Short mmCIF file of C-alpha atoms and ligand atoms in Angstrom, two decimals:
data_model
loop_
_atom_site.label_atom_id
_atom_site.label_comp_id
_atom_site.label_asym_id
_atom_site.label_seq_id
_atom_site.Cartn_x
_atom_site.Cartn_y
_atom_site.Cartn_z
CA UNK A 977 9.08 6.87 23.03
CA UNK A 978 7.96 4.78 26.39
CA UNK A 979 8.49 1.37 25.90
CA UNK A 980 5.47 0.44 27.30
CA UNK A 981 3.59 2.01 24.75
CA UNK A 982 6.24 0.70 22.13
CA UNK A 983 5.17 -2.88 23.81
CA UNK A 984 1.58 -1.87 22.78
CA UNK A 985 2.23 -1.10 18.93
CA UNK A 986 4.44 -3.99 18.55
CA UNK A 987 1.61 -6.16 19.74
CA UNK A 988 -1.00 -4.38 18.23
CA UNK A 989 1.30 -5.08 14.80
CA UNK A 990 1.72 -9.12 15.59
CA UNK A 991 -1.11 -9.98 17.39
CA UNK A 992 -3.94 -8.16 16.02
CA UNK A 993 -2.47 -6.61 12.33
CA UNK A 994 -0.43 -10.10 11.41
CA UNK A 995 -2.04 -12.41 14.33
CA UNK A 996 0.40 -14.63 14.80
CA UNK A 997 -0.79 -18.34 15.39
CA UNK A 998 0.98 -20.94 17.10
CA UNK A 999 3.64 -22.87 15.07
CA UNK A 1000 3.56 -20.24 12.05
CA UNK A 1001 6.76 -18.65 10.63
CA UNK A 1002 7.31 -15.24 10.56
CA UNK A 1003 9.52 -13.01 8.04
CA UNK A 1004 10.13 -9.47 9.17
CA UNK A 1005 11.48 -6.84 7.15
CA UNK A 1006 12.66 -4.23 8.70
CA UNK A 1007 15.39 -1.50 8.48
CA UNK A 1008 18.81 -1.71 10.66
CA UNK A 1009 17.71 1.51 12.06
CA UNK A 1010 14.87 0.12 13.85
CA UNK A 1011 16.55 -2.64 15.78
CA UNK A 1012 15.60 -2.11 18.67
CA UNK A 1013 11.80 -2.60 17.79
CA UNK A 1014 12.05 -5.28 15.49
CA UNK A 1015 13.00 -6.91 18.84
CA UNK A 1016 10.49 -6.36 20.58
CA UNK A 1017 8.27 -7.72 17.57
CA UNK A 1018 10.13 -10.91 16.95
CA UNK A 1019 9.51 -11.39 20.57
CA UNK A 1020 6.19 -11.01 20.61
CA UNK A 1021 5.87 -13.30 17.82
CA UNK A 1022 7.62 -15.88 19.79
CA UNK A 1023 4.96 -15.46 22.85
CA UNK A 1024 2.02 -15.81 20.74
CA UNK A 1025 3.83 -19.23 19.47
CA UNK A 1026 5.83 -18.56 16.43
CA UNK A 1027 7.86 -22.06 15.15
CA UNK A 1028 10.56 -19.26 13.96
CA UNK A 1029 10.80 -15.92 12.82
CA UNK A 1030 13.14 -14.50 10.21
CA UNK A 1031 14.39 -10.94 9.83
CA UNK A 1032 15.53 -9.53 6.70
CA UNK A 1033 17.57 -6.41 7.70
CA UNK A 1034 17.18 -3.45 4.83
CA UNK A 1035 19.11 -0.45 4.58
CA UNK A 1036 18.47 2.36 1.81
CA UNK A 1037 21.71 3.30 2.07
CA UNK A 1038 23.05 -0.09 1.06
CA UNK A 1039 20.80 0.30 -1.72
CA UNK A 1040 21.69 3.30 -3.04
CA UNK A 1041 25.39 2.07 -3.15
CA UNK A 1042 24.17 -1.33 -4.60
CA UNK A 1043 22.67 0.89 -7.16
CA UNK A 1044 25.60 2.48 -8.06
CA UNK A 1045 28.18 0.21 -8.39
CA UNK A 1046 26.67 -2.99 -9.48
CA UNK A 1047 25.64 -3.57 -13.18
CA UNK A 1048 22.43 -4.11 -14.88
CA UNK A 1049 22.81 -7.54 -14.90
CA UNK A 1050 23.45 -7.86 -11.64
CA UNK A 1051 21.00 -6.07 -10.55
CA UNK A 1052 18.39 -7.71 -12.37
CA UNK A 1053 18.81 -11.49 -11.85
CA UNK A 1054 18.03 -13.31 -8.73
CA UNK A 1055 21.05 -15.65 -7.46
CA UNK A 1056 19.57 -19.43 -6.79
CA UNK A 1057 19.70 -19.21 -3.02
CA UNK A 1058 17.42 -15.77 -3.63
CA UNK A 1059 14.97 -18.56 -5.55
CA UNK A 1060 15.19 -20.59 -3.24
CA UNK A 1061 14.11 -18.40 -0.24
CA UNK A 1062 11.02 -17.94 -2.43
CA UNK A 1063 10.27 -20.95 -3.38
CA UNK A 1064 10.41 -21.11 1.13
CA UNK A 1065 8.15 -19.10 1.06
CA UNK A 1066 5.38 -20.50 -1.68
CA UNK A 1067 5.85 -23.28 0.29
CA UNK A 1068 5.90 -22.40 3.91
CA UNK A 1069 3.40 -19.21 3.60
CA UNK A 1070 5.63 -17.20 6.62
CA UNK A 1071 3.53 -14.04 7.83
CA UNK A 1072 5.11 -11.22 6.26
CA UNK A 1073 5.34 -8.03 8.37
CA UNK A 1074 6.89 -5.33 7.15
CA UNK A 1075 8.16 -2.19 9.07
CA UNK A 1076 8.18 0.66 6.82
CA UNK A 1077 10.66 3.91 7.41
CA UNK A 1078 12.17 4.17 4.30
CA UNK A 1079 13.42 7.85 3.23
CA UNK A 1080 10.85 9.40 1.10
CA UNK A 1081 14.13 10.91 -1.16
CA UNK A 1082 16.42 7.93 -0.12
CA UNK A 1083 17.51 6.90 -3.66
CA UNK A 1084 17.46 10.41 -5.30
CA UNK A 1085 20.41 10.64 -7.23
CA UNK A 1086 20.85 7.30 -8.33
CA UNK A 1087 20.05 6.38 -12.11
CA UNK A 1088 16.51 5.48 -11.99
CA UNK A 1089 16.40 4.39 -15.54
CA UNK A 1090 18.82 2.02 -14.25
CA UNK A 1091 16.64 0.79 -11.30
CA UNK A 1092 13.59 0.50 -13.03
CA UNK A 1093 14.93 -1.74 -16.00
CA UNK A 1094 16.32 -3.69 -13.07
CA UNK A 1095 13.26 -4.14 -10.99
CA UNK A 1096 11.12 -4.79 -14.65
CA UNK A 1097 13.20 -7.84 -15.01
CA UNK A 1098 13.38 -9.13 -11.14
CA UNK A 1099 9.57 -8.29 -10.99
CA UNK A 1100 8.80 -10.83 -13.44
CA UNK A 1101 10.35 -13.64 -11.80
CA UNK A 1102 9.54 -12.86 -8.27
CA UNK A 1103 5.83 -12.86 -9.80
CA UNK A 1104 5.57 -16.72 -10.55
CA UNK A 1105 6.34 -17.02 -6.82
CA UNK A 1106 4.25 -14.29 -5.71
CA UNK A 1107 1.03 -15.60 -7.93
CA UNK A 1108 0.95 -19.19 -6.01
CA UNK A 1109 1.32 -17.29 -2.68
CA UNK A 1110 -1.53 -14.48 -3.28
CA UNK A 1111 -4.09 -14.37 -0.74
CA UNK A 1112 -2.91 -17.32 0.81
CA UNK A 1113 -0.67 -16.03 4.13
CA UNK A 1114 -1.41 -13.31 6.55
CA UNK A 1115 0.74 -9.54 5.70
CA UNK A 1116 0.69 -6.23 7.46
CA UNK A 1117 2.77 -3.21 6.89
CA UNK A 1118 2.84 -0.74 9.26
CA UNK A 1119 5.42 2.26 9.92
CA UNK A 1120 8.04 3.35 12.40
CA UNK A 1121 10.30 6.42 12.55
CA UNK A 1122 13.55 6.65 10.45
CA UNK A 1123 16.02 9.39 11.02
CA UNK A 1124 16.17 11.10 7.44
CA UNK A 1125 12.34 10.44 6.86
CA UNK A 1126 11.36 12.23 10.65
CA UNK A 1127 13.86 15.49 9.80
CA UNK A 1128 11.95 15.72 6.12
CA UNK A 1129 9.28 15.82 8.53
CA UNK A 1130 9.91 18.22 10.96
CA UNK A 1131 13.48 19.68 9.41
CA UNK A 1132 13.53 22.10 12.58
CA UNK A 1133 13.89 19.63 14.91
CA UNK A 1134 16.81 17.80 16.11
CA UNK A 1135 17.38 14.09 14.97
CA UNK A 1136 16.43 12.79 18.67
CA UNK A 1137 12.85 15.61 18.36
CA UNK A 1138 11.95 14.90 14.96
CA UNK A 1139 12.14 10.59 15.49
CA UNK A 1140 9.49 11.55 18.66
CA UNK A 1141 7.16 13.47 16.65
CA UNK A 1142 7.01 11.20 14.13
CA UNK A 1143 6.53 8.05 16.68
CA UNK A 1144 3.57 10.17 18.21
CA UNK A 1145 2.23 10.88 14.56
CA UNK A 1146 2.06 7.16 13.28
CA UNK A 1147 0.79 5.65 16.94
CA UNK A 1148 -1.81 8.34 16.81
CA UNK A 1149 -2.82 7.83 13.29
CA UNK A 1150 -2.14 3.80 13.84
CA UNK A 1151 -5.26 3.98 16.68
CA UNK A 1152 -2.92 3.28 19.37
CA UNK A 1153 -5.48 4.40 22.29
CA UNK A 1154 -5.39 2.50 25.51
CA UNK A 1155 -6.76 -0.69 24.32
CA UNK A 1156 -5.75 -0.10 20.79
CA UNK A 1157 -7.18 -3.43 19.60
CA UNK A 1158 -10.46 -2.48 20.75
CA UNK A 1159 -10.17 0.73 18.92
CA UNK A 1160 -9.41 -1.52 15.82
CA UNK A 1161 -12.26 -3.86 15.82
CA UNK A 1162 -14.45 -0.64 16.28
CA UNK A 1163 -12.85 0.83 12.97
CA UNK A 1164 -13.44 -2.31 11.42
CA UNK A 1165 -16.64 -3.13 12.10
CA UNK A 1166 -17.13 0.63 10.33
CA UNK A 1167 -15.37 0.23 7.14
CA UNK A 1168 -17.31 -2.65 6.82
CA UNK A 1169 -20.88 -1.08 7.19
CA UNK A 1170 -19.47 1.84 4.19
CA UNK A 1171 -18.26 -1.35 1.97
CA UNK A 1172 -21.52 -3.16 2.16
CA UNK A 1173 -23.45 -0.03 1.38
CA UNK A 1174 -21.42 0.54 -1.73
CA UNK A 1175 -21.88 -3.13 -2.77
CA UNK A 1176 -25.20 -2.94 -2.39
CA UNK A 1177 -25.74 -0.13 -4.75
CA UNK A 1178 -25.02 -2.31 -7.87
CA UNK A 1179 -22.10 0.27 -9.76
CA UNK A 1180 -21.46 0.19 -12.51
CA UNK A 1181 -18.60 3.42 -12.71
CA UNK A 1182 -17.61 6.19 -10.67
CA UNK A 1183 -17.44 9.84 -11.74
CA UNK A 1184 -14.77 11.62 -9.79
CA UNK A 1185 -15.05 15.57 -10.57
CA UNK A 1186 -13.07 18.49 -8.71
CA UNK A 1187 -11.66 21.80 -8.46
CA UNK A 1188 -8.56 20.88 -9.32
CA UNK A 1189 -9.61 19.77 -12.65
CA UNK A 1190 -10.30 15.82 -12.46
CA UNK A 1191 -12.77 14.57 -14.66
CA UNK A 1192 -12.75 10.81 -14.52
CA UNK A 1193 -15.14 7.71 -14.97
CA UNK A 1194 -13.75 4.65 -13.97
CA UNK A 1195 -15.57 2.47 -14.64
CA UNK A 1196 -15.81 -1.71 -12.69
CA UNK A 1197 -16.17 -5.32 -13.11
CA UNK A 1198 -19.39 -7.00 -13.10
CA UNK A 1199 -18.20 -8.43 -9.87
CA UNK A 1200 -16.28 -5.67 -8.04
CA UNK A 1201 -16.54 -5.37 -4.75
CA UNK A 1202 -15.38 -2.99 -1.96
CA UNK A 1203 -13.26 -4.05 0.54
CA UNK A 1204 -12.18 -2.57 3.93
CA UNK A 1205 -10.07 -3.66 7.14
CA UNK A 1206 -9.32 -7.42 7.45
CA UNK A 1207 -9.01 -9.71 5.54
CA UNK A 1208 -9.00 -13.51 5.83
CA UNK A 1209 -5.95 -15.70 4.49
CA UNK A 1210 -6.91 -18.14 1.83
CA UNK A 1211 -7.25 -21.96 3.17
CA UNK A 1212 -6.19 -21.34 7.05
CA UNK A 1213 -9.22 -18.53 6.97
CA UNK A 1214 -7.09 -16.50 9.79
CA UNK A 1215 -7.76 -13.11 9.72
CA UNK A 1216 -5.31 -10.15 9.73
CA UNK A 1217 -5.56 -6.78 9.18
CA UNK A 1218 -3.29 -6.02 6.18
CA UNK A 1219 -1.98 -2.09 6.83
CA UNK A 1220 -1.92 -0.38 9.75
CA UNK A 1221 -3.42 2.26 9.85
CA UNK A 1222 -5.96 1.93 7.11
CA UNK A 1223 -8.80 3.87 6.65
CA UNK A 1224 -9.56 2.99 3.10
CA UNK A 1225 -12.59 1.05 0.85
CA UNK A 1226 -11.33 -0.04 -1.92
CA UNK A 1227 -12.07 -2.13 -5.06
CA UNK A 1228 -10.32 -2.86 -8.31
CA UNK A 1229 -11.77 -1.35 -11.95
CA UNK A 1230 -12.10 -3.06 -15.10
CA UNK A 1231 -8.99 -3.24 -16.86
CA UNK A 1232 -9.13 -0.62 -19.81
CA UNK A 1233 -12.38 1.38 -18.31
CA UNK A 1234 -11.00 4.74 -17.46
CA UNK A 1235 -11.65 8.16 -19.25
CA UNK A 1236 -10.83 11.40 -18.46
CA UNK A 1237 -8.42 13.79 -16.69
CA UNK A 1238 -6.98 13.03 -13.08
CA UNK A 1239 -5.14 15.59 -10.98
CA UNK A 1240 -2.87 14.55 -7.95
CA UNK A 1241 -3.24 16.48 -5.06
CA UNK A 1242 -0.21 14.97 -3.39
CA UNK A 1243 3.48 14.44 -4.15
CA UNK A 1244 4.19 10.76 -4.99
CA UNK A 1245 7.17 9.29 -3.71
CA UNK A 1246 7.87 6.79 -5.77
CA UNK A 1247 11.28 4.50 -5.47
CA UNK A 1248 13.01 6.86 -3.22
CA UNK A 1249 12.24 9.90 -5.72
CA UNK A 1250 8.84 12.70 -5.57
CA UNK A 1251 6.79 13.45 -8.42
CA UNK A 1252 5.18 16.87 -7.80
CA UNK A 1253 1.99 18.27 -8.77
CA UNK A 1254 1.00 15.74 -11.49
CA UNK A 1255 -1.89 14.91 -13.78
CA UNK A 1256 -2.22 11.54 -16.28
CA UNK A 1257 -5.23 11.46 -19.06
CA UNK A 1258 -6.72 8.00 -19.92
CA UNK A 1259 -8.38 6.82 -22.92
CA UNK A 1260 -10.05 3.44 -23.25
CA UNK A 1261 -8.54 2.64 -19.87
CA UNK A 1262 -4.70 3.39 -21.05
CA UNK A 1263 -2.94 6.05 -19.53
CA UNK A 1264 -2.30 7.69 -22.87
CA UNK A 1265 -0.92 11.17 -21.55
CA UNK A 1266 0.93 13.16 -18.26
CA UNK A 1267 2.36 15.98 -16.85
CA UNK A 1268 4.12 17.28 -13.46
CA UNK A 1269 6.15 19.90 -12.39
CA UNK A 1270 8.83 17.48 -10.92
CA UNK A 1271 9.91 14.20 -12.03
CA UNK A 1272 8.04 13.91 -14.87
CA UNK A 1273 10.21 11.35 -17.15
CA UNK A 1274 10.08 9.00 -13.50
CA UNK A 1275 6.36 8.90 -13.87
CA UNK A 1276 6.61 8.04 -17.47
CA UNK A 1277 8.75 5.57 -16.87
CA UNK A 1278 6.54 3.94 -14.39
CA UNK A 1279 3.70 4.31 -16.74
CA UNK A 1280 6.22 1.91 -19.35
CA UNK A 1281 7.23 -0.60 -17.07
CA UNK A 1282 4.62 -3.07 -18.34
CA UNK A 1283 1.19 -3.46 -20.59
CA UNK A 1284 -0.42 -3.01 -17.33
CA UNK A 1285 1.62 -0.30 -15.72
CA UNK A 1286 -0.32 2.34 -17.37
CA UNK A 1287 -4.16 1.14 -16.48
CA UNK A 1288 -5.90 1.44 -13.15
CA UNK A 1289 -5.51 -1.39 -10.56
CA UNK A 1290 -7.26 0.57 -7.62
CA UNK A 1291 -9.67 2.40 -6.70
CA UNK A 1292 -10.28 3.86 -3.00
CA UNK A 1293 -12.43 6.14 -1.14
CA UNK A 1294 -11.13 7.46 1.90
CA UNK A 1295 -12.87 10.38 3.56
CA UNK A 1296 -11.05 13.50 4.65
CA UNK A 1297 -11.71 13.42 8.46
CA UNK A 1298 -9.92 10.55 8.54
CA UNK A 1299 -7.29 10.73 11.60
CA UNK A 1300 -4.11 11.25 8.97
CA UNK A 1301 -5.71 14.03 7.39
CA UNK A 1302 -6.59 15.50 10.89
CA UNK A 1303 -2.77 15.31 11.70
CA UNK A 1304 -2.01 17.70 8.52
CA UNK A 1305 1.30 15.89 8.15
CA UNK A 1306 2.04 15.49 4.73
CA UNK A 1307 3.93 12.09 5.24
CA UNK A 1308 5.72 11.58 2.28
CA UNK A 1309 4.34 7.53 2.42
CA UNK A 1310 1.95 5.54 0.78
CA UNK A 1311 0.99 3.61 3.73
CA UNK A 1312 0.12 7.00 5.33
CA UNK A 1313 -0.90 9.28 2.50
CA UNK A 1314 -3.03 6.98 0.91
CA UNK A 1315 -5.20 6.59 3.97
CA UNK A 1316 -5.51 10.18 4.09
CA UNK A 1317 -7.28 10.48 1.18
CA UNK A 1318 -9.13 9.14 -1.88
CA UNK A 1319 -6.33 7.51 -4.12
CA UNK A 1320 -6.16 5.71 -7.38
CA UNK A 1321 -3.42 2.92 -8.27
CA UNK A 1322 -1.83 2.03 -11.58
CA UNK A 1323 -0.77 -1.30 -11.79
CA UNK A 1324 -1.92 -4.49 -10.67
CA UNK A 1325 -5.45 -4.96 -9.35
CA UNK A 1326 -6.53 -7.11 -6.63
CA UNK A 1327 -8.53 -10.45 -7.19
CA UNK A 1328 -9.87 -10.67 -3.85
CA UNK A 1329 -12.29 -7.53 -5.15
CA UNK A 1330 -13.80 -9.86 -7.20
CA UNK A 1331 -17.09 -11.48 -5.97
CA UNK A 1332 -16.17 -15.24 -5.23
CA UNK A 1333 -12.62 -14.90 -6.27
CA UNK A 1334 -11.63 -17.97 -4.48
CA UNK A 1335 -13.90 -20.47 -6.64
CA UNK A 1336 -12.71 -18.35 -10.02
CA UNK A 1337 -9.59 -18.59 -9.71
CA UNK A 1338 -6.68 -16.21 -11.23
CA UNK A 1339 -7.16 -16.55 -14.73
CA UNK A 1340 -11.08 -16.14 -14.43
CA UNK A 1341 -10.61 -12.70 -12.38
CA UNK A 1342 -8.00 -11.91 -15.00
CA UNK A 1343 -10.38 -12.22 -17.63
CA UNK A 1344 -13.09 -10.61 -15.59
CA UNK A 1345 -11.12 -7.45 -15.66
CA UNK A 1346 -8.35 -7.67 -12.97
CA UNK A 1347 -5.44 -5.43 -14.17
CA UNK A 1348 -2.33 -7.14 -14.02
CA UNK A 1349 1.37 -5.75 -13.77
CA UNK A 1350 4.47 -5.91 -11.77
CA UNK A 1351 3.72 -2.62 -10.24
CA UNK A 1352 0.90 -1.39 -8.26
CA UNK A 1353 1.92 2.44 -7.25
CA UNK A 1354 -0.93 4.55 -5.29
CA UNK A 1355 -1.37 8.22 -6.19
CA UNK A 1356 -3.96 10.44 -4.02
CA UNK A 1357 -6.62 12.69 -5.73
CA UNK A 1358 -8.69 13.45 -2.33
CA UNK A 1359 -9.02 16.97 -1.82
CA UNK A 1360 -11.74 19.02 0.04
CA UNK A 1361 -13.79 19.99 -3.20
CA UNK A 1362 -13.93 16.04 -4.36
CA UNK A 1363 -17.48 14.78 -5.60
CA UNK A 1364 -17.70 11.62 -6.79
CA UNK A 1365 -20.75 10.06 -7.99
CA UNK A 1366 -22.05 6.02 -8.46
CA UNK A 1367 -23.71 5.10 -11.84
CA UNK A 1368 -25.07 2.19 -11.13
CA UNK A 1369 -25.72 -1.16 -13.11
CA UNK A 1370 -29.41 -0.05 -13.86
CA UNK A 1371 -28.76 3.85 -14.67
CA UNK A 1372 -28.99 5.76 -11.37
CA UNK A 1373 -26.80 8.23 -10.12
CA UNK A 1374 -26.27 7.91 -6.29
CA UNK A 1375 -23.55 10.62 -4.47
CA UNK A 1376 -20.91 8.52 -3.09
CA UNK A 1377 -18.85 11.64 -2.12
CA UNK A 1378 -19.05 15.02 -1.67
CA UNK A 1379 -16.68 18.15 -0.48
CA UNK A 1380 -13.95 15.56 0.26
CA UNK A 1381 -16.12 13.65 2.70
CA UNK A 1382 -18.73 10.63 2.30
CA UNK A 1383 -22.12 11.18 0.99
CA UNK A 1384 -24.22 8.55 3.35
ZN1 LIG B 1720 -5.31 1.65 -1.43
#
């Protein structure tokens, strides 16, 4: 790819998707492979006035070894100067960008039993750290090509090929036009207009039917509210825009208000493995049954990592002309399936979809409903024959979606 237009995403990323503010620290994570633009985003940090920037260099394939050889114990306990670099952070509030290629079947192989006992027990302490940090410092993920996740891509291309496509896939899908942040503000100002709409409405649940088979009410909070686009960082008030590309509105449920059947209509790649064609049942909110065709002991497994693991954390409405599902790539990544479609989460729920969740603080939106858990894993259930009705708070029924695509 040009590296002009490289020049345009990385600044798209740190000015307008992190905005970067004069004196801040910045910690980048980012894969080996992608050097070369990590570069050219630390050093656009540095222009806009970064104090320092820190990159944290990850490699799957280190991982995957990691995984192998090292014990359970090992694995699972954080060494102090690992602490410590989070206890930096609590303190300091760094930006956090991170630069997603990962592999979508980079870890198959390895003992995910292993892995996931491992990450239960790392998850829990990183959470103390990650509770007095929430909402408080300005994050973006966004995506750039890695060699084995561009050939699962485009397996008839060659390595040098299949890493173009995929660059021209995420910067079209990213809204890299000629004045891309333009282009941004545009799209933000609309997912705002479709997230006031649906908080004025007053719901109480959504019904979610479809072809496929779903059958779902989830039902909300007194105080849920849609969200879409930017957000603004707790105390500073900057504002960033927290995923690149995002197309999504999206609240959090009540904890434990979920009934029905739900059908994915995507493979889920979940720690480096897919889970094919899969369906979960809930009952008072609790996941209480699944299936898939693939991988099905990895999604019960996810479902067991903790008491909230198996409840709903998300809920989000995408429609289906959105510019990923134009593409009809099949990414094999959250950050780019999800905003393809409508999706569900399991896991933790966000407090910043509760109305006034600054003045409530965490244990009031906990007891409000907030799901809480050390995971939060997005599955999609968009398709073209989606409806999806609002019952609202004083008993009408208002089409939210239908055929796939929004109803106002
Ligand atoms: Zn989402």
């Amino acid at each position: 790819m040009e590296k002009s237009v490289l020049q345009k995403y990385a600044s798209l990323i740190v000015g307008y998707g992190l905005n970067v503010q004069k004196d801040q620290d910045v910690l980048i994570q980012a894969n080996i492979e992608n050097h070369d633009f990590v570069l050219l985003c630390v050093e656009e940090c540095y222009r806009l006035g970064a104090r320092k920037v820190v990159v944290d260099w990850l490699s799957q394939d280190l991982d995957r070894i990691n995984y192998n050889y090292r014990s359970l114990e090992t694995l699972s306990n954080y060494e102090e100067y690992e602490i410590a670099k989070l206890q930096w952070r609590v303190d300091k509030l760094p930006c956090l960008l991170w630069l997603d290629s990962d592999d979508p079947d980079g870890l198959s192989g390895v003992d995910m039993e292993k892995v996931g006992n491992a990450l239960q027990k790392r998850g829990k302490v990183a959470k103390t750290y990650r509770d007095q940090m929430d909402g408080k410092y300005q994050w973006c993920i966004a995506a750039v090509p890695g060699k084995a996740w561009a050939r699962k891509l485009f397996p008839e291309l060659n390595d040098e090929d299949a890493i173009e496509k995929l660059w021209e896939n995420i910067l079209s899908c990213s809204r890299v036009t000629d004045d891309p942040v333009a282009s941004w503000r545009e799209h933000d100002r609309i997912l705002k207009e479709k997230c006031d709409y649906l908080n004025s409405l007053g719901i109480d649940s959504l019904h979610y039917t479809s072809k496929e088979g779903t059958d779902l009410t989830v039902g909300f909070m007194d105080d849920s509210i849609f969200m879409g686009g930017g957000e603004s960082a707790l105390g500073s008030g900057i504002y960033f825009q927290p995923n690149i590309p995002s197309e999504e509105c999206f609240t959090s449920p009540k904890s434990g208000r979920a009934e029905g059947i739900v059908y994915a209509t995507m493979p889920l790649s979940y720690q480096g493995n897919l889970i094919e064609n899969f369906w979960i049942r809930f009952e008072n909110g609790k996941a209480v049954d699944c299936g898939a065709e693939k991988n099905k002991e990895i999604l019960s497994k996810m479902l067991e990592m903790d008491e909230g693991a198996s409840k709903l954390g998300e809920c989000a409405l995408v429609p289906n002309k959105s510019p990923i599902r134009q593409s009809g790539i099949l990414f094999f990544n959250t950050l780019f399936d999800e905003n393809a479609t409508c999706h569900l989460a399991l896991g933790a729920g966000f407090d910043n979809c509760v109305r006034c969740y600054e003045e409530k603080g965490k244990e009031k939106c906990k007891e409000e409903g907030v799901n809480e858990s050390i995971i939060h894993v997005d599955f999609m259930i968009g398709s073209d024959t989606l409806d999806i009705d609002a019952i609202t708070k004083d008993g009408r029924v208002v089409p939210v979606f239908r055929n796939g695509d929004w109803a106002f």
